[in-house]
Coordinates of C-alpha atoms in Angstrom, one line a residue:
Chain A
M1 CA -1.9 -26.5 29.9
T2 CA -3.4 -29.6 28.7
S3 CA -3.6 -32.9 30.9
R4 CA -1.0 -34.3 28.4
R5 CA 1.6 -32.3 30.4
G6 CA 2.4 -35.4 32.4
A7 CA 3.5 -37.5 29.5
P8 CA 7.4 -38.1 29.5
S9 CA 9.4 -35.7 27.3
S10 CA 10.4 -38.4 24.8
S11 CA 7.0 -38.8 23.5
S12 CA 7.9 -36.4 20.6
T13 CA 5.2 -34.3 19.0
V14 CA 2.8 -34.4 21.8
S15 CA 4.2 -32.9 24.8
K16 CA 5.6 -29.2 24.8
D17 CA 9.1 -28.5 25.6
K18 CA 9.6 -25.8 28.3
Y19 CA 13.0 -24.0 28.7
T20 CA 14.3 -23.1 32.2
I21 CA 17.2 -20.6 32.0
I22 CA 19.3 -20.6 35.2
L23 CA 21.0 -17.2 35.7
P24 CA 23.4 -17.1 38.7
T25 CA 23.8 -13.6 39.5
Y26 CA 26.2 -11.5 41.7
N27 CA 26.2 -7.8 41.7
E28 CA 24.3 -7.7 38.4
K29 CA 22.0 -5.1 39.5
E30 CA 22.3 -3.0 36.0
N31 CA 22.7 -6.2 33.8
L32 CA 19.7 -8.4 35.2
P33 CA 16.8 -6.2 33.8
I34 CA 18.4 -5.8 30.4
I35 CA 19.0 -9.5 30.1
T36 CA 15.5 -10.4 31.6
W37 CA 14.1 -8.1 28.7
L38 CA 16.2 -9.5 25.9
I39 CA 15.4 -13.3 26.9
N40 CA 11.6 -12.2 27.3
S41 CA 11.7 -10.7 23.6
E42 CA 13.8 -13.0 21.8
L43 CA 11.9 -16.0 23.4
E44 CA 8.4 -14.6 23.0
K45 CA 9.1 -13.7 19.3
N46 CA 9.8 -17.3 18.7
F47 CA 7.0 -18.8 20.8
V48 CA 9.3 -20.6 23.2
D49 CA 7.8 -21.6 26.5
Y50 CA 10.3 -20.4 29.2
E51 CA 11.1 -19.6 32.7
I52 CA 13.9 -17.8 34.3
I53 CA 15.4 -19.0 37.5
I54 CA 17.8 -16.4 39.3
V55 CA 20.0 -17.8 41.7
E56 CA 21.0 -14.9 43.8
D57 CA 24.2 -15.1 46.1
N58 CA 23.6 -12.2 48.4
S59 CA 25.0 -9.2 46.4
P60 CA 25.9 -6.3 48.2
D61 CA 24.5 -4.2 45.4
G62 CA 20.9 -4.9 45.6
T63 CA 20.4 -7.5 42.8
L64 CA 17.8 -9.2 44.9
E65 CA 15.7 -6.2 45.2
I66 CA 15.9 -5.8 41.5
A67 CA 15.1 -9.3 41.1
K68 CA 12.0 -9.2 43.1
Q69 CA 10.7 -6.2 41.1
L70 CA 11.2 -8.0 37.8
Q71 CA 9.3 -10.9 39.3
K72 CA 6.2 -8.6 39.8
I73 CA 6.7 -7.3 36.1
Y74 CA 7.1 -10.6 34.6
G75 CA 5.0 -12.9 36.7
E76 CA 6.0 -15.6 39.2
N77 CA 5.5 -18.2 36.4
K78 CA 8.1 -16.6 34.3
I79 CA 10.7 -15.7 37.1
Q80 CA 11.7 -17.6 40.1
I81 CA 14.2 -16.4 42.6
I82 CA 16.5 -18.4 44.9
S83 CA 18.3 -16.4 47.3
R84 CA 21.5 -17.7 48.7
P85 CA 23.6 -16.5 51.7
G86 CA 26.7 -15.9 49.7
K87 CA 29.1 -16.9 46.9
M88 CA 28.6 -20.7 47.0
G89 CA 30.0 -21.7 43.5
L90 CA 28.5 -22.2 39.8
G91 CA 28.2 -26.0 40.5
T92 CA 25.8 -25.6 43.5
A93 CA 24.1 -22.8 41.8
Y94 CA 23.0 -24.8 38.9
M95 CA 22.0 -27.7 41.2
D96 CA 19.9 -25.4 43.4
G97 CA 18.3 -24.0 40.1
I98 CA 17.7 -27.6 38.8
K99 CA 15.5 -28.5 41.7
K100 CA 13.4 -25.6 41.2
A101 CA 13.1 -26.1 37.6
N102 CA 9.8 -26.8 35.9
G103 CA 11.3 -27.2 32.4
N104 CA 12.5 -30.3 30.8
W105 CA 15.2 -28.3 29.1
I106 CA 17.9 -26.3 31.0
I107 CA 19.9 -23.3 29.6
L108 CA 22.9 -22.0 31.3
M109 CA 24.5 -18.7 30.4
D110 CA 26.1 -15.7 31.9
A111 CA 24.0 -12.9 33.5
D112 CA 26.4 -10.2 32.7
L113 CA 25.5 -9.7 28.9
S114 CA 28.3 -11.6 27.4
H115 CA 25.9 -14.0 26.1
H116 CA 23.1 -12.6 23.8
P117 CA 19.6 -14.4 24.2
K118 CA 19.0 -14.2 20.6
F119 CA 21.1 -17.4 20.1
I120 CA 18.7 -19.3 22.3
P121 CA 16.3 -20.0 19.6
Q122 CA 19.3 -21.1 17.4
F123 CA 20.2 -23.5 19.9
I124 CA 16.8 -25.0 20.2
E125 CA 16.5 -25.1 16.5
Q126 CA 19.7 -27.1 16.3
Q127 CA 18.9 -29.6 18.9
K128 CA 15.6 -30.4 17.5
K129 CA 17.1 -31.0 14.1
H130 CA 19.4 -33.7 15.3
N131 CA 17.9 -34.6 18.6
Y132 CA 21.0 -33.6 20.6
D133 CA 21.2 -34.1 24.3
I134 CA 23.3 -31.2 24.6
V135 CA 24.0 -27.9 22.5
T136 CA 26.9 -25.7 23.2
G137 CA 27.8 -22.2 22.0
T138 CA 31.0 -22.0 20.4
R139 CA 33.5 -19.0 19.7
Y140 CA 35.8 -20.9 17.8
Q141 CA 33.9 -22.0 14.8
F142 CA 33.1 -20.0 11.7
G143 CA 30.1 -17.5 12.5
G144 CA 31.3 -17.2 16.2
G145 CA 33.7 -15.2 17.9
V146 CA 34.7 -12.8 20.6
Y147 CA 34.5 -8.9 21.1
G148 CA 36.2 -6.9 23.5
W149 CA 39.4 -9.0 23.9
N150 CA 42.8 -7.8 22.8
F151 CA 45.2 -10.0 21.0
N152 CA 46.8 -11.5 23.9
R153 CA 43.9 -12.4 25.5
K154 CA 42.5 -14.1 22.4
L155 CA 45.6 -16.0 22.0
T156 CA 45.8 -17.2 25.6
S157 CA 42.3 -18.4 25.2
R158 CA 42.9 -20.3 21.8
V159 CA 46.1 -21.7 23.4
A160 CA 44.2 -23.0 26.6
N161 CA 41.4 -24.4 24.7
Y162 CA 43.9 -26.2 22.3
I163 CA 45.9 -27.8 25.2
A164 CA 42.7 -29.1 26.9
S165 CA 41.4 -30.2 23.5
V166 CA 44.7 -32.3 22.9
L167 CA 44.7 -33.7 26.1
L168 CA 41.0 -34.4 26.6
T169 CA 39.7 -34.8 23.0
P170 CA 36.2 -33.8 23.9
G171 CA 35.0 -33.4 20.3
V172 CA 33.7 -29.8 20.6
S173 CA 35.4 -26.6 19.5
D174 CA 34.9 -24.5 22.5
L175 CA 35.6 -26.1 25.9
T176 CA 35.4 -23.4 28.3
G177 CA 32.2 -21.9 26.8
S178 CA 29.3 -21.5 29.3
F179 CA 26.6 -20.9 27.0
R180 CA 24.7 -24.3 26.7
L181 CA 21.5 -26.0 26.5
Y182 CA 21.1 -29.3 28.3
R183 CA 18.2 -31.8 28.6
K184 CA 17.5 -31.6 32.4
E185 CA 18.3 -35.4 33.2
V186 CA 21.5 -35.0 31.4
L187 CA 22.6 -31.9 33.0
E188 CA 21.6 -33.3 36.5
K189 CA 23.8 -36.4 35.8
L190 CA 26.8 -34.4 34.6
I191 CA 26.8 -32.0 37.5
S192 CA 26.6 -34.9 40.2
V193 CA 30.0 -36.1 38.7
N194 CA 31.7 -33.0 38.2
K195 CA 34.5 -32.2 40.7
S196 CA 36.3 -29.0 39.1
K197 CA 35.9 -25.3 39.6
G198 CA 36.0 -22.5 37.3
Y199 CA 37.0 -22.8 33.7
V200 CA 37.5 -26.5 34.1
F201 CA 34.1 -27.1 35.4
Q202 CA 33.0 -26.4 32.1
I203 CA 35.4 -28.4 30.4
E204 CA 34.6 -31.5 32.8
M205 CA 30.9 -31.2 31.6
M206 CA 32.1 -31.9 28.0
V207 CA 34.4 -34.5 28.7
R208 CA 32.0 -36.3 31.1
A209 CA 29.3 -35.7 28.5
N210 CA 31.6 -37.6 25.9
Q211 CA 32.2 -40.3 28.6
Y212 CA 28.5 -41.1 28.9
N213 CA 28.0 -41.0 25.2
Y214 CA 25.7 -38.1 25.2
T215 CA 25.3 -36.2 21.7
I216 CA 26.6 -32.8 21.5
G217 CA 25.6 -30.0 19.1
E218 CA 27.4 -26.9 18.3
V219 CA 26.3 -23.2 17.4
P220 CA 28.5 -20.3 16.6
I221 CA 28.1 -17.6 19.2
T222 CA 29.4 -14.3 19.8
F223 CA 30.9 -13.5 23.1
V224 CA 31.0 -9.8 24.2
D225 CA 33.2 -9.3 27.0
R226 CA 33.0 -6.3 29.5
I227 CA 32.5 -3.1 27.7
F228 CA 34.2 -1.2 30.7
G229 CA 37.7 -2.1 32.1
V230 CA 39.7 -5.0 30.9
S231 CA 39.5 -8.5 32.0
N232 CA 43.0 -9.8 32.5
L233 CA 44.3 -13.2 33.4
D234 CA 46.8 -13.3 35.9
S235 CA 49.6 -15.9 35.7
G236 CA 48.3 -17.6 39.0
E237 CA 45.1 -18.4 37.2
I238 CA 47.0 -19.8 34.1
V239 CA 48.7 -22.1 36.2
G240 CA 45.9 -23.2 38.2
Y241 CA 44.0 -23.9 34.9
L242 CA 46.8 -26.0 33.4
K243 CA 47.2 -28.0 36.8
S244 CA 43.3 -28.8 36.8
V245 CA 43.4 -29.7 33.1
L246 CA 46.4 -32.1 33.9
N247 CA 44.5 -33.4 36.8
L248 CA 41.4 -34.0 34.8
F249 CA 43.4 -35.8 31.9
L250 CA 45.1 -38.1 34.7
T251 CA 42.0 -38.9 36.8
I252 CA 39.4 -39.4 33.7
Chain B
M1 CA 40.8 -3.6 17.0
G2 CA 39.4 -6.8 15.3
V3 CA 40.8 -5.7 12.0
S4 CA 44.5 -5.5 13.4
D5 CA 44.1 -8.6 15.3
K6 CA 43.2 -10.3 12.0
F7 CA 46.2 -8.9 10.4
I8 CA 48.6 -10.1 13.3
G9 CA 47.0 -13.7 12.9
F10 CA 47.3 -13.3 9.1
V11 CA 50.9 -12.6 9.4
M12 CA 51.5 -15.4 11.8
L13 CA 49.9 -17.8 9.4
L14 CA 52.1 -16.7 6.6
F15 CA 55.3 -17.0 8.7
S16 CA 54.4 -20.5 9.7
I17 CA 53.8 -21.6 6.1
F18 CA 56.8 -20.0 5.1
V19 CA 58.8 -22.0 7.9
F20 CA 57.1 -25.2 7.0
A21 CA 57.8 -25.0 3.5
Y22 CA 61.3 -24.0 4.0
Y23 CA 62.0 -26.7 6.6
T24 CA 60.3 -29.3 4.3
M25 CA 62.3 -28.2 1.3
W26 CA 65.5 -28.2 3.4
V27 CA 65.2 -31.9 4.9
I28 CA 63.5 -33.7 2.3
V29 CA 64.1 -32.0 -1.1
T30 CA 67.6 -30.8 -1.1
P31 CA 69.3 -34.3 -0.3
F32 CA 68.2 -35.1 -3.8
I33 CA 69.6 -32.0 -5.7
V34 CA 73.2 -32.1 -7.0
S35 CA 75.3 -30.3 -4.6
D36 CA 76.5 -27.5 -6.9
H37 CA 73.0 -26.5 -7.9
W38 CA 72.4 -22.9 -7.6
I39 CA 69.4 -23.5 -5.2
Q40 CA 71.4 -25.1 -2.5
Q41 CA 73.0 -21.7 -1.7
Y42 CA 69.6 -20.6 0.0
F43 CA 69.8 -23.4 2.4
L44 CA 72.1 -23.6 5.5
P45 CA 74.4 -26.7 5.9
R46 CA 72.3 -29.5 6.8
E47 CA 73.4 -30.1 10.5
Y48 CA 71.5 -27.0 11.3
G49 CA 68.4 -28.6 10.3
I50 CA 68.7 -30.6 13.5
I51 CA 70.5 -28.3 15.7
I52 CA 68.4 -25.3 15.3
P53 CA 65.0 -27.1 16.2
L54 CA 66.8 -28.8 19.0
V55 CA 68.0 -25.5 20.7
L56 CA 64.5 -24.0 20.1
V57 CA 62.9 -26.9 21.9
V58 CA 65.5 -26.7 24.8
V59 CA 65.1 -23.0 25.2
G60 CA 61.3 -23.2 25.1
I61 CA 61.0 -26.0 27.8
T62 CA 63.4 -24.2 29.8
A63 CA 61.4 -20.8 29.6
I64 CA 58.3 -22.6 30.2
G65 CA 59.5 -24.5 33.2
T66 CA 61.1 -21.2 34.7
F67 CA 57.7 -19.6 34.1
L68 CA 55.8 -22.2 35.8
G69 CA 58.5 -22.6 38.7
L70 CA 58.3 -18.7 39.4
V71 CA 54.7 -18.5 39.5
M72 CA 54.3 -21.6 41.9
I73 CA 57.0 -20.1 44.2
K74 CA 54.9 -16.8 44.3
S75 CA 51.8 -18.4 45.0
K76 CA 53.4 -20.5 47.9
K77 CA 54.6 -17.3 49.3
N78 CA 51.3 -15.6 49.2
K79 CA 49.6 -18.4 51.0

């Protein structure tokens, strides 16, 4: 590391970009080694300086042990672990991750292999091309999509996205997606004002980003849902979603 | 699975285009065509152009309202 590391990240060509990937985990004992390996191989291939922060919510299946072993393999400068007493929500997981982050960019993604790390270099490239504050993966643009959902699930997702889009006009095609790249300061700002939970948390991120005039880019991604078992939405979740979106619409 | 989903989507798209074209023709074009022209027999009497959408909207809103109501009642019971 050169002494120029201390320079502000806005001084373009001189300072290097470091990308922190925050992985909230709960019962991801099997997926964690795979996703770590994928992140490592995809990013090393593209000469990206990265680190992974695993935010472990005291999983009963021993994910913490696996995380510690991975840390021994990849090194403490590549993997940090934050062990929390239990499931405390995505927002606080991200907040805790940011506090320990050494990078100037934060990447948020799912740890259950529904997001493939091969898209991360594409996010980075897109960001550099247009100097975006945020780059979000989208399932709904050409080149993007979903694997593993039946027709009803896809339809529900599309309709939900459409309803939220019409009410909140966020300027992005995929509102509930959670595979995103943020400038560190931008993410800190957005999380501090975010009051929602679940799907609507991700929506509120985009809406607030628009409110503060942050620039957002999009990259088509493929979302691969659980290979085993069906992920179904129950009607209570649907109504909860609609209520939250309406609430957001009325309070923004 | 993806191929059949694409097919369903395509059929839905085709159906919507057909409905759109038919309705547009019906409401905008037919009033300007002579009433004993052969094409007029393919379109219903014009009052139905208002009645049918109205009925669909009322039925749709009732269905959605009932669905929301039932779910909210169920969740209150579970609490």
